[in-house]
Amino acid sequence: MFASIANVNSQESKEYKLTDKAYGVAWDGVNFWFIDTNRRALVKINEIGEQEIFNLGLANLRGISFDSREGKILVVAPKQILKIDPNSGGITDKVAVPVQNIAGVASVGNFYYILDLDNAKVQIFDQVSGILVGGFFTDRNRPRDICFGRDSLWISDSSDNTIYRYDAKSGKITGSIKTNMKSIRGVLLSGSKLWVVDRESHEIKNIPFLETERFIASGEEEYSLEVTLKFKIDTVSLSKAQIAVVHPPSNEQQRIRSVKFTDSSFTPTFIQRNRVHIKKLSIEDSAGEQVLKYKFTSRNQLIKYFVTDDYLDKDVTYPFDIANYYEKGKENSQLFARDYLELIYNARQQASTFQDFKSRMIESGIPVLPYRMIRFEKGKAKSVQDSLSVFLLGFGWLPIGDLTPNGAQDKRYFEKKETDLILYQSLNYKQSVSPVYFRKDANSEWENLPAEITYKIK
């Protein structure tokens, strides 16, 4: 079998052999390393793909990591951590630890963070005193490996083939990255790149992702659509009237490109910071039935937001640019983000419909941004449904793709799937019936027109 591995410091792709029972993965700045559990060996892969095998002769070898402070490869075995010289492959030291079934280890300062397979717990081992000084449960079904990077711990879970990010101090999950792997084992974060071992495909793969303090984005789907709008204008005189069509929103969740109208008289502009195409009508235009067509491409990402403690006790007020998305006087100045987060979570559990949920949010003074989206499955449109985002004070907009949160899901988690494409969103907290707006003249209010919407996937 061959594994396609790109050099950590370049974009060059090479092919290297991986054995059937590859487990952990490490990078020492020059070479990749992995464990062959069948051979009970440590394998080094250099820059040109040559392999060097170091037989360690111990059973149940699993996770490995590189300790940059000591310049040693760390290999876990039952009740011990081996320190390996990367030049000779020889064992320079053995550290006894009171953990029988170890999946992986991450060296952080004077501590080893040990992933315990027996109870899915991260055990914190003090290298100075030689005792366990704490730890936390991962709450994962099949945790396989652990690494440290960007001030966080990263743990792979083969039950859902997802990488979970944890706060190293509190042990709380702060994000996750869904992979398209089938049987992940090792995990490595080197610089800005995340690598995993997929045992089923016998590959070490780079997992593209985007990380900020508010969210993690991973995975990507691209959709190209042609939309047809059929609507009616009843106004007799159109000499000063205008038609506007609101674009699909372009944001961190979906990037909209190449919006083109078949009617070239539509020009791009903005309404309340929303991208639109507007056409100025004249006496030559006719009232009655109208048909518009436009095309666009959307690149969608799986976005997972996690609200950390840093946001929950901020003494802040709503920014001016969301004034249209909540009812004035409903907000409670005595509440913090922590209180609003609880209100959102309870409403998701109790509401029977999105309309019910929306009403609860409005009554609680929480801004809502309704939208209509297309949900895809395996590249094909599965359904069209209404949904919304809520604005959490001090944090920002959070998507509510599905009304009922997963029972095991933390109330601080919010998710927007890469298979959900927002077709249009409202200009205020009231649900828009279509992306089409009309006004009689430049001084009039925009009126949202009902429209029949059809689309083709290109």
mmCIF file with all atom_site columns, N, CA, C and O in Angstrom, residues 203-252:
data_model
loop_
_atom_site.group_PDB
_atom_site.id
_atom_site.type_symbol
_atom_site.label_atom_id
_atom_site.label_alt_id
_atom_site.label_comp_id
_atom_site.label_asym_id
_atom_site.label_entity_id
_atom_site.label_seq_id
_atom_site.pdbx_PDB_ins_code
_atom_site.Cartn_x
_atom_site.Cartn_y
_atom_site.Cartn_z
_atom_site.occupancy
_atom_site.B_iso_or_equiv
_atom_site.pdbx_formal_charge
_atom_site.auth_seq_id
_atom_site.auth_comp_id
_atom_site.auth_asym_id
_atom_site.auth_atom_id
_atom_site.pdbx_PDB_model_num
ATOM 1   N N  . GLU A 1 203 ? -2.985  5.368  4.751   1.00 0.00 ? 203 GLU A N  1
ATOM 2   C CA . GLU A 1 203 ? -2.478  6.678  4.346   1.00 0.00 ? 203 GLU A CA 1
ATOM 3   C C  . GLU A 1 203 ? -2.293  7.604  5.536   1.00 0.00 ? 203 GLU A C  1
ATOM 4   O O  . GLU A 1 203 ? -3.016  7.520  6.523   1.00 0.00 ? 203 GLU A O  1
ATOM 5   N N  . ILE A 1 204 ? -1.301  8.461  5.408   1.00 0.00 ? 204 ILE A N  1
ATOM 6   C CA . ILE A 1 204 ? -1.202  9.632  6.283   1.00 0.00 ? 204 ILE A CA 1
ATOM 7   C C  . ILE A 1 204 ? -1.693  10.811 5.456   1.00 0.00 ? 204 ILE A C  1
ATOM 8   O O  . ILE A 1 204 ? -1.170  11.064 4.373   1.00 0.00 ? 204 ILE A O  1
ATOM 9   N N  . LYS A 1 205 ? -2.696  11.506 5.947   1.00 0.00 ? 205 LYS A N  1
ATOM 10  C CA . LYS A 1 205 ? -3.311  12.569 5.154   1.00 0.00 ? 205 LYS A CA 1
ATOM 11  C C  . LYS A 1 205 ? -3.316  13.889 5.905   1.00 0.00 ? 205 LYS A C  1
ATOM 12  O O  . LYS A 1 205 ? -3.462  13.946 7.124   1.00 0.00 ? 205 LYS A O  1
ATOM 13  N N  . ASN A 1 206 ? -3.176  14.949 5.128   1.00 0.00 ? 206 ASN A N  1
ATOM 14  C CA . ASN A 1 206 ? -3.302  16.302 5.651   1.00 0.00 ? 206 ASN A CA 1
ATOM 15  C C  . ASN A 1 206 ? -4.777  16.686 5.622   1.00 0.00 ? 206 ASN A C  1
ATOM 16  O O  . ASN A 1 206 ? -5.448  16.539 4.599   1.00 0.00 ? 206 ASN A O  1
ATOM 17  N N  . ILE A 1 207 ? -5.303  17.167 6.746   1.00 0.00 ? 207 ILE A N  1
ATOM 18  C CA . ILE A 1 207 ? -6.705  17.569 6.845   1.00 0.00 ? 207 ILE A CA 1
ATOM 19  C C  . ILE A 1 207 ? -6.783  19.092 6.813   1.00 0.00 ? 207 ILE A C  1
ATOM 20  O O  . ILE A 1 207 ? -6.398  19.758 7.781   1.00 0.00 ? 207 ILE A O  1
ATOM 21  N N  . PRO A 1 208 ? -7.279  19.685 5.722   1.00 0.00 ? 208 PRO A N  1
ATOM 22  C CA . PRO A 1 208 ? -7.386  21.146 5.656   1.00 0.00 ? 208 PRO A CA 1
ATOM 23  C C  . PRO A 1 208 ? -8.411  21.653 6.676   1.00 0.00 ? 208 PRO A C  1
ATOM 24  O O  . PRO A 1 208 ? -9.480  21.065 6.847   1.00 0.00 ? 208 PRO A O  1
ATOM 25  N N  . PHE A 1 209 ? -8.085  22.722 7.347   1.00 0.00 ? 209 PHE A N  1
ATOM 26  C CA . PHE A 1 209 ? -9.030  23.328 8.279   1.00 0.00 ? 209 PHE A CA 1
ATOM 27  C C  . PHE A 1 209 ? -8.638  24.781 8.514   1.00 0.00 ? 209 PHE A C  1
ATOM 28  O O  . PHE A 1 209 ? -7.526  25.199 8.219   1.00 0.00 ? 209 PHE A O  1
ATOM 29  N N  . LEU A 1 210 ? -9.601  25.534 9.042   1.00 0.00 ? 210 LEU A N  1
ATOM 30  C CA . LEU A 1 210 ? -9.377  26.933 9.383   1.00 0.00 ? 210 LEU A CA 1
ATOM 31  C C  . LEU A 1 210 ? -9.755  27.104 10.843  1.00 0.00 ? 210 LEU A C  1
ATOM 32  O O  . LEU A 1 210 ? -10.833 26.679 11.270  1.00 0.00 ? 210 LEU A O  1
ATOM 33  N N  . GLU A 1 211 ? -8.885  27.707 11.621  1.00 0.00 ? 211 GLU A N  1
ATOM 34  C CA . GLU A 1 211 ? -9.119  27.856 13.056  1.00 0.00 ? 211 GLU A CA 1
ATOM 35  C C  . GLU A 1 211 ? -9.069  29.321 13.445  1.00 0.00 ? 211 GLU A C  1
ATOM 36  O O  . GLU A 1 211 ? -8.159  30.059 13.061  1.00 0.00 ? 211 GLU A O  1
ATOM 37  N N  . THR A 1 212 ? -10.096 29.772 14.186  1.00 0.00 ? 212 THR A N  1
ATOM 38  C CA . THR A 1 212 ? -10.086 31.100 14.796  1.00 0.00 ? 212 THR A CA 1
ATOM 39  C C  . THR A 1 212 ? -10.477 30.929 16.254  1.00 0.00 ? 212 THR A C  1
ATOM 40  O O  . THR A 1 212 ? -10.774 29.829 16.709  1.00 0.00 ? 212 THR A O  1
ATOM 41  N N  . GLU A 1 213 ? -10.528 32.027 16.991  1.00 0.00 ? 213 GLU A N  1
ATOM 42  C CA . GLU A 1 213 ? -10.931 31.922 18.393  1.00 0.00 ? 213 GLU A CA 1
ATOM 43  C C  . GLU A 1 213 ? -12.413 31.608 18.537  1.00 0.00 ? 213 GLU A C  1
ATOM 44  O O  . GLU A 1 213 ? -12.873 31.213 19.597  1.00 0.00 ? 213 GLU A O  1
ATOM 45  N N  . ARG A 1 214 ? -13.188 31.770 17.457  1.00 0.00 ? 214 ARG A N  1
ATOM 46  C CA . ARG A 1 214 ? -14.639 31.542 17.525  1.00 0.00 ? 214 ARG A CA 1
ATOM 47  C C  . ARG A 1 214 ? -15.076 30.231 16.889  1.00 0.00 ? 214 ARG A C  1
ATOM 48  O O  . ARG A 1 214 ? -16.132 29.710 17.234  1.00 0.00 ? 214 ARG A O  1
ATOM 49  N N  . PHE A 1 215 ? -14.322 29.705 15.927  1.00 0.00 ? 215 PHE A N  1
ATOM 50  C CA . PHE A 1 215 ? -14.810 28.521 15.246  1.00 0.00 ? 215 PHE A CA 1
ATOM 51  C C  . PHE A 1 215 ? -13.672 27.742 14.598  1.00 0.00 ? 215 PHE A C  1
ATOM 52  O O  . PHE A 1 215 ? -12.569 28.232 14.434  1.00 0.00 ? 215 PHE A O  1
ATOM 53  N N  . ILE A 1 216 ? -14.017 26.495 14.224  1.00 0.00 ? 216 ILE A N  1
ATOM 54  C CA . ILE A 1 216 ? -13.141 25.669 13.399  1.00 0.00 ? 216 ILE A CA 1
ATOM 55  C C  . ILE A 1 216 ? -13.911 25.312 12.142  1.00 0.00 ? 216 ILE A C  1
ATOM 56  O O  . ILE A 1 216 ? -15.065 24.903 12.204  1.00 0.00 ? 216 ILE A O  1
ATOM 57  N N  . ALA A 1 217 ? -13.266 25.481 11.002  1.00 0.00 ? 217 ALA A N  1
ATOM 58  C CA . ALA A 1 217 ? -13.897 25.135 9.722   1.00 0.00 ? 217 ALA A CA 1
ATOM 59  C C  . ALA A 1 217 ? -13.101 24.027 9.064   1.00 0.00 ? 217 ALA A C  1
ATOM 60  O O  . ALA A 1 217 ? -11.883 24.054 9.029   1.00 0.00 ? 217 ALA A O  1
ATOM 61  N N  . SER A 1 218 ? -13.823 23.035 8.552   1.00 0.00 ? 218 SER A N  1
ATOM 62  C CA . SER A 1 218 ? -13.156 21.934 7.862   1.00 0.00 ? 218 SER A CA 1
ATOM 63  C C  . SER A 1 218 ? -14.109 21.370 6.821   1.00 0.00 ? 218 SER A C  1
ATOM 64  O O  . SER A 1 218 ? -15.314 21.604 6.869   1.00 0.00 ? 218 SER A O  1
ATOM 65  N N  . GLY A 1 219 ? -13.542 20.597 5.903   1.00 0.00 ? 219 GLY A N  1
ATOM 66  C CA . GLY A 1 219 ? -14.387 20.013 4.862   1.00 0.00 ? 219 GLY A CA 1
ATOM 67  C C  . GLY A 1 219 ? -14.897 21.101 3.926   1.00 0.00 ? 219 GLY A C  1
ATOM 68  O O  . GLY A 1 219 ? -15.024 22.266 4.314   1.00 0.00 ? 219 GLY A O  1
ATOM 69  N N  . GLU A 1 220 ? -15.178 20.769 2.709   1.00 0.00 ? 220 GLU A N  1
ATOM 70  C CA . GLU A 1 220 ? -15.664 21.772 1.764   1.00 0.00 ? 220 GLU A CA 1
ATOM 71  C C  . GLU A 1 220 ? -16.466 21.110 0.658   1.00 0.00 ? 220 GLU A C  1
ATOM 72  O O  . GLU A 1 220 ? -16.103 20.034 0.168   1.00 0.00 ? 220 GLU A O  1
ATOM 73  N N  . GLU A 1 221 ? -17.566 21.725 0.310   1.00 0.00 ? 221 GLU A N  1
ATOM 74  C CA . GLU A 1 221 ? -18.382 21.298 -0.822  1.00 0.00 ? 221 GLU A CA 1
ATOM 75  C C  . GLU A 1 221 ? -18.614 22.502 -1.724  1.00 0.00 ? 221 GLU A C  1
ATOM 76  O O  . GLU A 1 221 ? -18.751 23.632 -1.242  1.00 0.00 ? 221 GLU A O  1
ATOM 77  N N  . GLU A 1 222 ? -18.647 22.265 -3.012  1.00 0.00 ? 222 GLU A N  1
ATOM 78  C CA . GLU A 1 222 ? -18.901 23.355 -3.957  1.00 0.00 ? 222 GLU A CA 1
ATOM 79  C C  . GLU A 1 222 ? -20.177 23.065 -4.738  1.00 0.00 ? 222 GLU A C  1
ATOM 80  O O  . GLU A 1 222 ? -20.381 21.947 -5.211  1.00 0.00 ? 222 GLU A O  1
ATOM 81  N N  . TYR A 1 223 ? -21.032 24.080 -4.840  1.00 0.00 ? 223 TYR A N  1
ATOM 82  C CA . TYR A 1 223 ? -22.294 23.954 -5.562  1.00 0.00 ? 223 TYR A CA 1
ATOM 83  C C  . TYR A 1 223 ? -22.421 25.098 -6.563  1.00 0.00 ? 223 TYR A C  1
ATOM 84  O O  . TYR A 1 223 ? -22.082 26.248 -6.255  1.00 0.00 ? 223 TYR A O  1
ATOM 85  N N  . SER A 1 224 ? -22.907 24.773 -7.751  1.00 0.00 ? 224 SER A N  1
ATOM 86  C CA . SER A 1 224 ? -23.213 25.781 -8.766  1.00 0.00 ? 224 SER A CA 1
ATOM 87  C C  . SER A 1 224 ? -24.696 25.683 -9.098  1.00 0.00 ? 224 SER A C  1
ATOM 88  O O  . SER A 1 224 ? -25.180 24.607 -9.460  1.00 0.00 ? 224 SER A O  1
ATOM 89  N N  . LEU A 1 225 ? -25.395 26.803 -8.957  1.00 0.00 ? 225 LEU A N  1
ATOM 90  C CA . LEU A 1 225 ? -26.848 26.801 -9.133  1.00 0.00 ? 225 LEU A CA 1
ATOM 91  C C  . LEU A 1 225 ? -27.283 27.849 -10.144 1.00 0.00 ? 225 LEU A C  1
ATOM 92  O O  . LEU A 1 225 ? -26.661 28.915 -10.271 1.00 0.00 ? 225 LEU A O  1
ATOM 93  N N  . GLU A 1 226 ? -28.355 27.534 -10.836 1.00 0.00 ? 226 GLU A N  1
ATOM 94  C CA . GLU A 1 226 ? -29.078 28.516 -11.650 1.00 0.00 ? 226 GLU A CA 1
ATOM 95  C C  . GLU A 1 226 ? -30.464 28.654 -11.042 1.00 0.00 ? 226 GLU A C  1
ATOM 96  O O  . GLU A 1 226 ? -31.210 27.683 -10.936 1.00 0.00 ? 226 GLU A O  1
ATOM 97  N N  . VAL A 1 227 ? -30.804 29.870 -10.620 1.00 0.00 ? 227 VAL A N  1
ATOM 98  C CA . VAL A 1 227 ? -32.066 30.127 -9.927  1.00 0.00 ? 227 VAL A CA 1
ATOM 99  C C  . VAL A 1 227 ? -33.017 30.881 -10.840 1.00 0.00 ? 227 VAL A C  1
ATOM 100 O O  . VAL A 1 227 ? -32.616 31.824 -11.528 1.00 0.00 ? 227 VAL A O  1
ATOM 101 N N  . THR A 1 228 ? -34.276 30.459 -10.844 1.00 0.00 ? 228 THR A N  1
ATOM 102 C CA . THR A 1 228 ? -35.331 31.150 -11.592 1.00 0.00 ? 228 THR A CA 1
ATOM 103 C C  . THR A 1 228 ? -36.363 31.686 -10.613 1.00 0.00 ? 228 THR A C  1
ATOM 104 O O  . THR A 1 228 ? -36.853 30.940 -9.751  1.00 0.00 ? 228 THR A O  1
ATOM 105 N N  . LEU A 1 229 ? -36.676 32.966 -10.729 1.00 0.00 ? 229 LEU A N  1
ATOM 106 C CA . LEU A 1 229 ? -37.669 33.618 -9.877  1.00 0.00 ? 229 LEU A CA 1
ATOM 107 C C  . LEU A 1 229 ? -38.850 34.065 -10.728 1.00 0.00 ? 229 LEU A C  1
ATOM 108 O O  . LEU A 1 229 ? -38.671 34.752 -11.744 1.00 0.00 ? 229 LEU A O  1
ATOM 109 N N  . LYS A 1 230 ? -40.040 33.671 -10.330 1.00 0.00 ? 230 LYS A N  1
ATOM 110 C CA . LYS A 1 230 ? -41.261 34.118 -11.003 1.00 0.00 ? 230 LYS A CA 1
ATOM 111 C C  . LYS A 1 230 ? -42.117 34.871 -9.990  1.00 0.00 ? 230 LYS A C  1
ATOM 112 O O  . LYS A 1 230 ? -42.457 34.337 -8.938  1.00 0.00 ? 230 LYS A O  1
ATOM 113 N N  . PHE A 1 231 ? -42.426 36.113 -10.307 1.00 0.00 ? 231 PHE A N  1
ATOM 114 C CA . PHE A 1 231 ? -43.199 36.947 -9.379  1.00 0.00 ? 231 PHE A CA 1
ATOM 115 C C  . PHE A 1 231 ? -44.040 37.942 -10.170 1.00 0.00 ? 231 PHE A C  1
ATOM 116 O O  . PHE A 1 231 ? -43.923 38.037 -11.400 1.00 0.00 ? 231 PHE A O  1
ATOM 117 N N  . LYS A 1 232 ? -44.843 38.698 -9.450  1.00 0.00 ? 232 LYS A N  1
ATOM 118 C CA . LYS A 1 232 ? -45.778 39.620 -10.101 1.00 0.00 ? 232 LYS A CA 1
ATOM 119 C C  . LYS A 1 232 ? -45.652 41.012 -9.512  1.00 0.00 ? 232 LYS A C  1
ATOM 120 O O  . LYS A 1 232 ? -45.539 41.179 -8.298  1.00 0.00 ? 232 LYS A O  1
ATOM 121 N N  . ILE A 1 233 ? -45.659 42.028 -10.420 1.00 0.00 ? 233 ILE A N  1
ATOM 122 C CA . ILE A 1 233 ? -45.678 43.431 -10.003 1.00 0.00 ? 233 ILE A CA 1
ATOM 123 C C  . ILE A 1 233 ? -47.041 44.008 -10.383 1.00 0.00 ? 233 ILE A C  1
ATOM 124 O O  . ILE A 1 233 ? -47.409 44.010 -11.559 1.00 0.00 ? 233 ILE A O  1
ATOM 125 N N  . ASP A 1 234 ? -47.774 44.478 -9.369  1.00 0.00 ? 234 ASP A N  1
ATOM 126 C CA . ASP A 1 234 ? -49.128 44.973 -9.620  1.00 0.00 ? 234 ASP A CA 1
ATOM 127 C C  . ASP A 1 234 ? -49.181 46.470 -9.890  1.00 0.00 ? 234 ASP A C  1
ATOM 128 O O  . ASP A 1 234 ? -50.188 46.986 -10.380 1.00 0.00 ? 234 ASP A O  1
ATOM 129 N N  . THR A 1 235 ? -48.113 47.196 -9.543  1.00 0.00 ? 235 THR A N  1
ATOM 130 C CA . THR A 1 235 ? -48.102 48.644 -9.718  1.00 0.00 ? 235 THR A CA 1
ATOM 131 C C  . THR A 1 235 ? -48.229 49.017 -11.194 1.00 0.00 ? 235 THR A C  1
ATOM 132 O O  . THR A 1 235 ? -47.563 48.429 -12.058 1.00 0.00 ? 235 THR A O  1
ATOM 133 N N  . VAL A 1 236 ? -49.065 50.011 -11.463 1.00 0.00 ? 236 VAL A N  1
ATOM 134 C CA . VAL A 1 236 ? -49.289 50.412 -12.860 1.00 0.00 ? 236 VAL A CA 1
ATOM 135 C C  . VAL A 1 236 ? -48.084 51.164 -13.411 1.00 0.00 ? 236 VAL A C  1
ATOM 136 O O  . VAL A 1 236 ? -47.566 50.864 -14.488 1.00 0.00 ? 236 VAL A O  1
ATOM 137 N N  . SER A 1 237 ? -47.618 52.173 -12.652 1.00 0.00 ? 237 SER A N  1
ATOM 138 C CA . SER A 1 237 ? -46.508 53.002 -13.118 1.00 0.00 ? 237 SER A CA 1
ATOM 139 C C  . SER A 1 237 ? -45.177 52.470 -12.579 1.00 0.00 ? 237 SER A C  1
ATOM 140 O O  . SER A 1 237 ? -45.017 52.286 -11.376 1.00 0.00 ? 237 SER A O  1
ATOM 141 N N  . LEU A 1 238 ? -44.224 52.243 -13.486 1.00 0.00 ? 238 LEU A N  1
ATOM 142 C CA . LEU A 1 238 ? -42.911 51.731 -13.099 1.00 0.00 ? 238 LEU A CA 1
ATOM 143 C C  . LEU A 1 238 ? -41.783 52.709 -13.416 1.00 0.00 ? 238 LEU A C  1
ATOM 144 O O  . LEU A 1 238 ? -40.614 52.345 -13.336 1.00 0.00 ? 238 LEU A O  1
ATOM 145 N N  . SER A 1 239 ? -42.122 53.929 -13.717 1.00 0.00 ? 239 SER A N  1
ATOM 146 C CA . SER A 1 239 ? -41.121 54.868 -14.243 1.00 0.00 ? 239 SER A CA 1
ATOM 147 C C  . SER A 1 239 ? -39.987 55.156 -13.258 1.00 0.00 ? 239 SER A C  1
ATOM 148 O O  . SER A 1 239 ? -38.875 55.432 -13.667 1.00 0.00 ? 239 SER A O  1
ATOM 149 N N  . LYS A 1 240 ? -40.257 55.097 -11.937 1.00 0.00 ? 240 LYS A N  1
ATOM 150 C CA . LYS A 1 240 ? -39.203 55.344 -10.940 1.00 0.00 ? 240 LYS A CA 1
ATOM 151 C C  . LYS A 1 240 ? -38.988 54.150 -10.015 1.00 0.00 ? 240 LYS A C  1
ATOM 152 O O  . LYS A 1 240 ? -38.249 54.241 -9.034  1.00 0.00 ? 240 LYS A O  1
ATOM 153 N N  . ALA A 1 241 ? -39.607 53.059 -10.345 1.00 0.00 ? 241 ALA A N  1
ATOM 154 C CA . ALA A 1 241 ? -39.572 51.889 -9.453  1.00 0.00 ? 241 ALA A CA 1
ATOM 155 C C  . ALA A 1 241 ? -38.242 51.136 -9.556  1.00 0.00 ? 241 ALA A C  1
ATOM 156 O O  . ALA A 1 241 ? -37.473 51.317 -10.506 1.00 0.00 ? 241 ALA A O  1
ATOM 157 N N  . GLN A 1 242 ? -37.991 50.274 -8.569  1.00 0.00 ? 242 GLN A N  1
ATOM 158 C CA . GLN A 1 242 ? -36.775 49.472 -8.534  1.00 0.00 ? 242 GLN A CA 1
ATOM 159 C C  . GLN A 1 242 ? -37.093 48.052 -8.066  1.00 0.00 ? 242 GLN A C  1
ATOM 160 O O  . GLN A 1 242 ? -37.964 47.840 -7.222  1.00 0.00 ? 242 GLN A O  1
ATOM 161 N N  . ILE A 1 243 ? -36.382 47.112 -8.635  1.00 0.00 ? 243 ILE A N  1
ATOM 162 C CA . ILE A 1 243 ? -36.444 45.718 -8.203  1.00 0.00 ? 243 ILE A CA 1
ATOM 163 C C  . ILE A 1 243 ? -35.075 45.349 -7.646  1.00 0.00 ? 243 ILE A C  1
ATOM 164 O O  . ILE A 1 243 ? -34.045 45.665 -8.248  1.00 0.00 ? 243 ILE A O  1
ATOM 165 N N  . ALA A 1 244 ? -35.073 44.660 -6.505  1.00 0.00 ? 244 ALA A N  1
ATOM 166 C CA . ALA A 1 244 ? -33.817 44.188 -5.904  1.00 0.00 ? 244 ALA A CA 1
ATOM 167 C C  . ALA A 1 244 ? -33.922 42.695 -5.632  1.00 0.00 ? 244 ALA A C  1
ATOM 168 O O  . ALA A 1 244 ? -34.957 42.207 -5.196  1.00 0.00 ? 244 ALA A O  1
ATOM 169 N N  . VAL A 1 245 ? -32.835 41.989 -5.885  1.00 0.00 ? 245 VAL A N  1
ATOM 170 C CA . VAL A 1 245 ? -32.747 40.561 -5.572  1.00 0.00 ? 245 VAL A CA 1
ATOM 171 C C  . VAL A 1 245 ? -31.564 40.371 -4.621  1.00 0.00 ? 245 VAL A C  1
ATOM 172 O O  . VAL A 1 245 ? -30.422 40.700 -4.963  1.00 0.00 ? 245 VAL A O  1
ATOM 173 N N  . VAL A 1 246 ? -31.860 39.854 -3.444  1.00 0.00 ? 246 VAL A N  1
ATOM 174 C CA . VAL A 1 246 ? -30.827 39.653 -2.422  1.00 0.00 ? 246 VAL A CA 1
ATOM 175 C C  . VAL A 1 246 ? -29.990 38.425 -2.755  1.00 0.00 ? 246 VAL A C  1
ATOM 176 O O  . VAL A 1 246 ? -30.522 37.353 -3.052  1.00 0.00 ? 246 VAL A O  1
ATOM 177 N N  . HIS A 1 247 ? -28.675 38.580 -2.709  1.00 0.00 ? 247 HIS A N  1
ATOM 178 C CA . HIS A 1 247 ? -27.759 37.461 -2.966  1.00 0.00 ? 247 HIS A CA 1
ATOM 179 C C  . HIS A 1 247 ? -27.832 36.431 -1.847  1.00 0.00 ? 247 HIS A C  1
ATOM 180 O O  . HIS A 1 247 ? -28.166 36.759 -0.704  1.00 0.00 ? 247 HIS A O  1
ATOM 181 N N  . PRO A 1 248 ? -27.433 35.208 -2.115  1.00 0.00 ? 248 PRO A N  1
ATOM 182 C CA . PRO A 1 248 ? -27.116 34.295 -1.015  1.00 0.00 ? 248 PRO A CA 1
ATOM 183 C C  . PRO A 1 248 ? -26.000 34.921 -0.189  1.00 0.00 ? 248 PRO A C  1
ATOM 184 O O  . PRO A 1 248 ? -25.066 35.508 -0.742  1.00 0.00 ? 248 PRO A O  1
ATOM 185 N N  . PRO A 1 249 ? -26.079 34.866 1.134   1.00 0.00 ? 249 PRO A N  1
ATOM 186 C CA . PRO A 1 249 ? -25.055 35.525 1.956   1.00 0.00 ? 249 PRO A CA 1
ATOM 187 C C  . PRO A 1 249 ? -23.684 34.884 1.781   1.00 0.00 ? 249 PRO A C  1
ATOM 188 O O  . PRO A 1 249 ? -23.556 33.657 1.730   1.00 0.00 ? 249 PRO A O  1
ATOM 189 N N  . SER A 1 250 ? -22.657 35.713 1.692   1.00 0.00 ? 250 SER A N  1
ATOM 190 C CA . SER A 1 250 ? -21.284 35.237 1.601   1.00 0.00 ? 250 SER A CA 1
ATOM 191 C C  . SER A 1 250 ? -20.602 35.540 2.925   1.00 0.00 ? 250 SER A C  1
ATOM 192 O O  . SER A 1 250 ? -20.482 36.702 3.327   1.00 0.00 ? 250 SER A O  1
ATOM 193 N N  . ASN A 1 251 ? -20.194 34.488 3.632   1.00 0.00 ? 251 ASN A N  1
ATOM 194 C CA . ASN A 1 251 ? -19.628 34.656 4.965   1.00 0.00 ? 251 ASN A CA 1
ATOM 195 C C  . ASN A 1 251 ? -18.649 33.529 5.253   1.00 0.00 ? 251 ASN A C  1
ATOM 196 O O  . ASN A 1 251 ? -18.226 32.825 4.336   1.00 0.00 ? 251 ASN A O  1
ATOM 197 N N  . GLU A 1 252 ? -18.305 33.332 6.523   1.00 0.00 ? 252 GLU A N  1
ATOM 198 C CA . GLU A 1 252 ? -17.348 32.292 6.892   1.00 0.00 ? 252 GLU A CA 1
ATOM 199 C C  . GLU A 1 252 ? -17.898 30.888 6.652   1.00 0.00 ? 252 GLU A C  1
ATOM 200 O O  . GLU A 1 252 ? -17.144 29.920 6.567   1.00 0.00 ? 252 GLU A O  1
#
